[in-house]
PDB file of C-alpha atoms in Angstrom:
ATOM      1  CA  MET A 790       1.490  29.918   7.689  1.00 50.00           C
ATOM      2  CA  SER A 791       1.484  28.473   3.674  1.00 69.00           C
ATOM      3  CA  GLN A 792      -1.528  30.055   1.937  1.00 87.00           C
ATOM      4  CA  GLY A 793      -1.866  25.804   0.035  1.00 94.00           C
ATOM      5  CA  LYS A 794       0.650  23.351  -0.856  1.00 97.00           C
ATOM      6  CA  VAL A 795       0.900  22.724  -4.753  1.00 98.00           C
ATOM      7  CA  ARG A 796       2.837  18.837  -5.930  1.00 98.00           C
ATOM      8  CA  VAL A 797       4.990  19.438  -9.139  1.00 98.00           C
ATOM      9  CA  LEU A 798       5.346  16.327 -10.895  1.00 98.00           C
ATOM     10  CA  HIS A 799       8.210  15.253 -13.391  1.00 98.00           C
ATOM     11  CA  GLY A 800       7.673  12.007 -15.851  1.00 97.00           C
ATOM     12  CA  PRO A 801      10.219  10.179 -17.577  1.00 97.00           C
ATOM     13  CA  ASN A 802      13.548  11.615 -19.292  1.00 94.00           C
ATOM     14  CA  LEU A 803      13.023  15.353 -17.639  1.00 95.00           C
ATOM     15  CA  ASN A 804      16.121  14.786 -15.188  1.00 96.00           C
ATOM     16  CA  LEU A 805      17.978  15.339 -18.171  1.00 94.00           C
ATOM     17  CA  LEU A 806      15.991  18.871 -18.993  1.00 91.00           C
ATOM     18  CA  GLY A 807      19.338  20.796 -19.937  1.00 86.00           C
ATOM     19  CA  THR A 808      21.176  17.817 -21.950  1.00 86.00           C
ATOM     20  CA  ARG A 809      18.603  16.494 -23.885  1.00 73.00           C
ATOM     21  CA  GLN A 810      17.096  17.383 -27.089  1.00 72.00           C
ATOM     22  CA  PRO A 811      18.580  21.659 -25.808  1.00 72.00           C
ATOM     23  CA  GLU A 812      16.511  22.762 -29.218  1.00 71.00           C
ATOM     24  CA  ILE A 813      12.921  21.392 -28.366  1.00 67.00           C
ATOM     25  CA  TYR A 814      13.672  21.747 -24.658  1.00 66.00           C
ATOM     26  CA  GLY A 815      15.835  24.290 -23.654  1.00 70.00           C
ATOM     27  CA  ARG A 816      19.214  24.676 -22.014  1.00 80.00           C
ATOM     28  CA  GLU A 817      17.042  25.328 -18.112  1.00 86.00           C
ATOM     29  CA  THR A 818      17.902  22.394 -15.652  1.00 94.00           C
ATOM     30  CA  LEU A 819      15.257  20.892 -14.064  1.00 96.00           C
ATOM     31  CA  ALA A 820      17.385  22.465 -10.763  1.00 96.00           C
ATOM     32  CA  ASP A 821      16.553  25.804 -12.150  1.00 96.00           C
ATOM     33  CA  VAL A 822      12.592  25.739 -13.374  1.00 97.00           C
ATOM     34  CA  ASP A 823      12.467  23.275  -9.031  1.00 98.00           C
ATOM     35  CA  ASN A 824      13.649  26.074  -7.499  1.00 97.00           C
ATOM     36  CA  ALA A 825      12.082  29.143  -9.899  1.00 97.00           C
ATOM     37  CA  LEU A 826       9.249  27.699  -8.534  1.00 98.00           C
ATOM     38  CA  ARG A 827       9.820  27.192  -4.674  1.00 97.00           C
ATOM     39  CA  GLU A 828      10.548  31.298  -4.851  1.00 97.00           C
ATOM     40  CA  LYS A 829       7.877  32.116  -6.789  1.00 96.00           C
ATOM     41  CA  ALA A 830       5.502  30.139  -4.363  1.00 96.00           C
ATOM     42  CA  LEU A 831       7.351  31.512  -1.102  1.00 96.00           C
ATOM     43  CA  LEU A 832       6.798  35.247  -2.186  1.00 95.00           C
ATOM     44  CA  ALA A 833       2.925  34.836  -2.395  1.00 94.00           C
ATOM     45  CA  GLY A 834       2.938  32.786   0.463  1.00 95.00           C
ATOM     46  CA  TRP A 835       2.624  28.973  -0.722  1.00 97.00           C
ATOM     47  CA  GLU A 836       4.797  26.207  -0.312  1.00 97.00           C
ATOM     48  CA  VAL A 837       6.010  24.157  -3.686  1.00 98.00           C
ATOM     49  CA  GLU A 838       6.715  20.232  -3.667  1.00 97.00           C
ATOM     50  CA  CYS A 839       8.224  18.493  -6.768  1.00 98.00           C
ATOM     51  CA  LEU A 840       9.649  14.806  -7.784  1.00 98.00           C
ATOM     52  CA  GLN A 841      10.538  13.172 -10.694  1.00 98.00           C
ATOM     53  CA  SER A 842      10.358  10.014 -11.664  1.00 98.00           C
ATOM     54  CA  ASN A 843      10.449   7.860 -14.699  1.00 98.00           C
ATOM     55  CA  HIS A 844       8.112   5.363 -12.837  1.00 98.00           C
ATOM     56  CA  GLU A 845       5.278   4.845 -13.058  1.00 98.00           C
ATOM     57  CA  GLY A 846       4.125   4.297  -9.983  1.00 98.00           C
ATOM     58  CA  GLU A 847       6.075   6.490  -8.195  1.00 98.00           C
ATOM     59  CA  LEU A 848       4.597   8.995 -10.226  1.00 98.00           C
ATOM     60  CA  ILE A 849       0.788   7.754  -9.069  1.00 98.00           C
ATOM     61  CA  ASP A 850       2.118   7.305  -4.747  1.00 98.00           C
ATOM     62  CA  ALA A 851       3.197  10.754  -5.390  1.00 98.00           C
ATOM     63  CA  ILE A 852      -0.387  11.386  -6.723  1.00 98.00           C
ATOM     64  CA  HIS A 853      -1.704  10.004  -3.798  1.00 98.00           C
ATOM     65  CA  ALA A 854       0.143  11.276  -1.053  1.00 98.00           C
ATOM     66  CA  ALA A 855      -0.623  14.795  -2.541  1.00 98.00           C
ATOM     67  CA  ARG A 856      -4.843  13.605  -1.326  1.00 96.00           C
ATOM     68  CA  LEU A 857      -3.665  13.193   2.302  1.00 96.00           C
ATOM     69  CA  ASP A 858      -1.311  15.960   2.658  1.00 96.00           C
ATOM     70  CA  GLY A 859      -3.083  19.036   1.783  1.00 93.00           C
ATOM     71  CA  SER A 860      -2.368  19.547  -1.423  1.00 97.00           C
ATOM     72  CA  VAL A 861      -4.534  22.091  -2.927  1.00 97.00           C
ATOM     73  CA  ALA A 862      -3.330  21.449  -6.756  1.00 98.00           C
ATOM     74  CA  ILE A 863      -1.252  18.852  -8.518  1.00 98.00           C
ATOM     75  CA  ILE A 864       1.455  20.151 -11.671  1.00 98.00           C
ATOM     76  CA  ILE A 865       2.466  17.759 -13.625  1.00 98.00           C
ATOM     77  CA  ASN A 866       3.967  16.804 -16.816  1.00 97.00           C
ATOM     78  CA  PRO A 867       3.953  13.758 -17.202  1.00 97.00           C
ATOM     79  CA  ALA A 868       5.960  13.419 -20.676  1.00 94.00           C
ATOM     80  CA  ALA A 869       5.402  10.505 -22.242  1.00 91.00           C
ATOM     81  CA  TYR A 870       3.248   8.816 -19.438  1.00 94.00           C
ATOM     82  CA  THR A 871       1.052  11.809 -20.927  1.00 94.00           C
ATOM     83  CA  HIS A 872      -0.053   9.590 -24.063  1.00 87.00           C
ATOM     84  CA  THR A 873       0.103   6.068 -22.768  1.00 90.00           C
ATOM     85  CA  SER A 874      -1.281   5.996 -19.252  1.00 95.00           C
ATOM     86  CA  VAL A 875      -4.392   5.400 -17.906  1.00 97.00           C
ATOM     87  CA  ALA A 876      -3.360   4.770 -14.437  1.00 98.00           C
ATOM     88  CA  ILE A 877      -2.437   8.439 -14.293  1.00 98.00           C
ATOM     89  CA  LEU A 878      -5.182   9.525 -14.962  1.00 98.00           C
ATOM     90  CA  ASP A 879      -7.183   7.437 -12.720  1.00 98.00           C
ATOM     91  CA  ALA A 880      -5.253   8.686  -9.858  1.00 98.00           C
ATOM     92  CA  LEU A 881      -5.665  12.545 -10.870  1.00 98.00           C
ATOM     93  CA  ASN A 882      -9.462  11.596 -10.883  1.00 98.00           C
ATOM     94  CA  ALA A 883      -9.324  10.627  -7.752  1.00 98.00           C
ATOM     95  CA  PHE A 884      -7.859  13.816  -6.590  1.00 98.00           C
ATOM     96  CA  GLU A 885      -9.805  16.680  -5.772  1.00 96.00           C
ATOM     97  CA  GLY A 886      -8.008  19.416  -6.165  1.00 97.00           C
ATOM     98  CA  GLN A 887      -6.379  21.520  -9.034  1.00 97.00           C
ATOM     99  CA  VAL A 888      -4.934  19.564 -11.309  1.00 98.00           C
ATOM    100  CA  TYR A 889      -2.784  21.597 -13.953  1.00 98.00           C
ATOM    101  CA  GLU A 890      -1.286  19.540 -17.643  1.00 97.00           C
ATOM    102  CA  VAL A 891       1.974  21.480 -18.949  1.00 97.00           C
ATOM    103  CA  HIS A 892       4.324  20.208 -21.714  1.00 94.00           C
ATOM    104  CA  ILE A 893       7.583  22.076 -22.409  1.00 92.00           C
ATOM    105  CA  SER A 894       7.321  21.385 -25.938  1.00 85.00           C
ATOM    106  CA  ASN A 895       4.064  22.263 -28.403  1.00 72.00           C
ATOM    107  CA  VAL A 896       2.904  18.621 -28.207  1.00 73.00           C
ATOM    108  CA  HIS A 897       0.854  19.068 -31.323  1.00 67.00           C
ATOM    109  CA  LYS A 898       3.856  19.935 -33.097  1.00 62.00           C
ATOM    110  CA  ARG A 899       5.497  17.291 -33.235  1.00 61.00           C
ATOM    111  CA  GLU A 900       4.505  13.095 -33.962  1.00 62.00           C
ATOM    112  CA  SER A 901       0.877  12.944 -34.400  1.00 67.00           C
ATOM    113  CA  PHE A 902       0.903   9.689 -31.045  1.00 56.00           C
ATOM    114  CA  ARG A 903       1.729  13.421 -29.070  1.00 60.00           C
ATOM    115  CA  HIS A 904      -1.052  14.678 -29.943  1.00 53.00           C
ATOM    116  CA  HIS A 905      -3.626  12.684 -27.381  1.00 72.00           C
ATOM    117  CA  SER A 906      -3.345  12.554 -23.824  1.00 85.00           C
ATOM    118  CA  TYR A 907      -5.116  11.041 -20.941  1.00 91.00           C
ATOM    119  CA  VAL A 908      -4.510  13.454 -18.843  1.00 96.00           C
ATOM    120  CA  SER A 909      -6.174  16.220 -20.308  1.00 92.00           C
ATOM    121  CA  LEU A 910      -9.360  14.370 -19.379  1.00 95.00           C
ATOM    122  CA  ARG A 911      -8.765  15.497 -15.936  1.00 98.00           C
ATOM    123  CA  ALA A 912      -6.682  18.353 -16.092  1.00 97.00           C
ATOM    124  CA  ASP A 913      -8.379  21.894 -15.461  1.00 97.00           C
ATOM    125  CA  GLY A 914      -5.912  23.128 -17.826  1.00 97.00           C
ATOM    126  CA  VAL A 915      -3.005  22.366 -19.930  1.00 97.00           C
ATOM    127  CA  ILE A 916       0.106  24.541 -21.101  1.00 97.00           C
ATOM    128  CA  ALA A 917       2.036  23.535 -23.838  1.00 94.00           C
ATOM    129  CA  GLY A 918       4.712  25.352 -25.799  1.00 92.00           C
ATOM    130  CA  LEU A 919       5.452  28.327 -23.351  1.00 93.00           C
ATOM    131  CA  GLY A 920       8.552  25.865 -22.238  1.00 92.00           C
ATOM    132  CA  THR A 921      10.059  26.119 -18.347  1.00 94.00           C
ATOM    133  CA  GLN A 922       7.886  29.247 -18.474  1.00 96.00           C
ATOM    134  CA  GLY A 923       4.832  26.867 -18.188  1.00 97.00           C
ATOM    135  CA  TYR A 924       5.462  25.423 -14.682  1.00 97.00           C
ATOM    136  CA  GLN A 925       5.197  28.880 -13.839  1.00 97.00           C
ATOM    137  CA  ALA A 926       1.713  29.474 -15.477  1.00 98.00           C
ATOM    138  CA  ALA A 927       0.540  27.092 -13.687  1.00 98.00           C
ATOM    139  CA  LEU A 928       1.576  28.152 -10.784  1.00 98.00           C
ATOM    140  CA  ASP A 929       0.549  31.439 -11.006  1.00 97.00           C
ATOM    141  CA  ALA A 930      -3.091  29.730 -12.140  1.00 97.00           C
ATOM    142  CA  VAL A 931      -3.757  27.772  -9.099  1.00 97.00           C
ATOM    143  CA  ILE A 932      -3.060  30.890  -7.034  1.00 95.00           C
ATOM    144  CA  LYS A 933      -5.608  33.093  -8.897  1.00 94.00           C
ATOM    145  CA  ALA A 934      -7.923  30.563  -9.113  1.00 91.00           C
ATOM    146  CA  ALA A 935      -7.310  30.105  -4.751  1.00 85.00           C
ATOM    147  CA  VAL A 936      -8.028  33.815  -4.788  1.00 78.00           C
ATOM    148  CA  LYS A 937     -11.210  33.896  -6.043  1.00 75.00           C
ATOM    149  CA  GLY A 938     -12.001  30.791  -4.739  1.00 63.00           C
TER     150      GLY A 938
END
């Protein structure tokens, strides 16, 4: 029996992880990230469901689905939608579980338009600049919060 279910959502262009700007994002692929999360979750008795989409509406649909499927948390790297999507913020505001925002790069060391995040207005925690380890840190936070709660 699972301790809980976590949705991991990856935004636009993250399907290119490992090949797109490896000097910023590294060489690890999205499949590597997802597999490591599933393995860590399984060892802790949790379930992780991952989705990558280049389409805002598909990410919003996944957030809505998380409201109904028993997910206790969403870990989201909204990528470029971080800075533009009030719709994703609104969907996250309707989700009652934990929300962790993850960015592989340190967005605050990059272009100024990347310094603003709509998602941060809802996030229980924001992790930026730890590379793909940021996803692992977010999953750790979800599990620790469940143990405390």
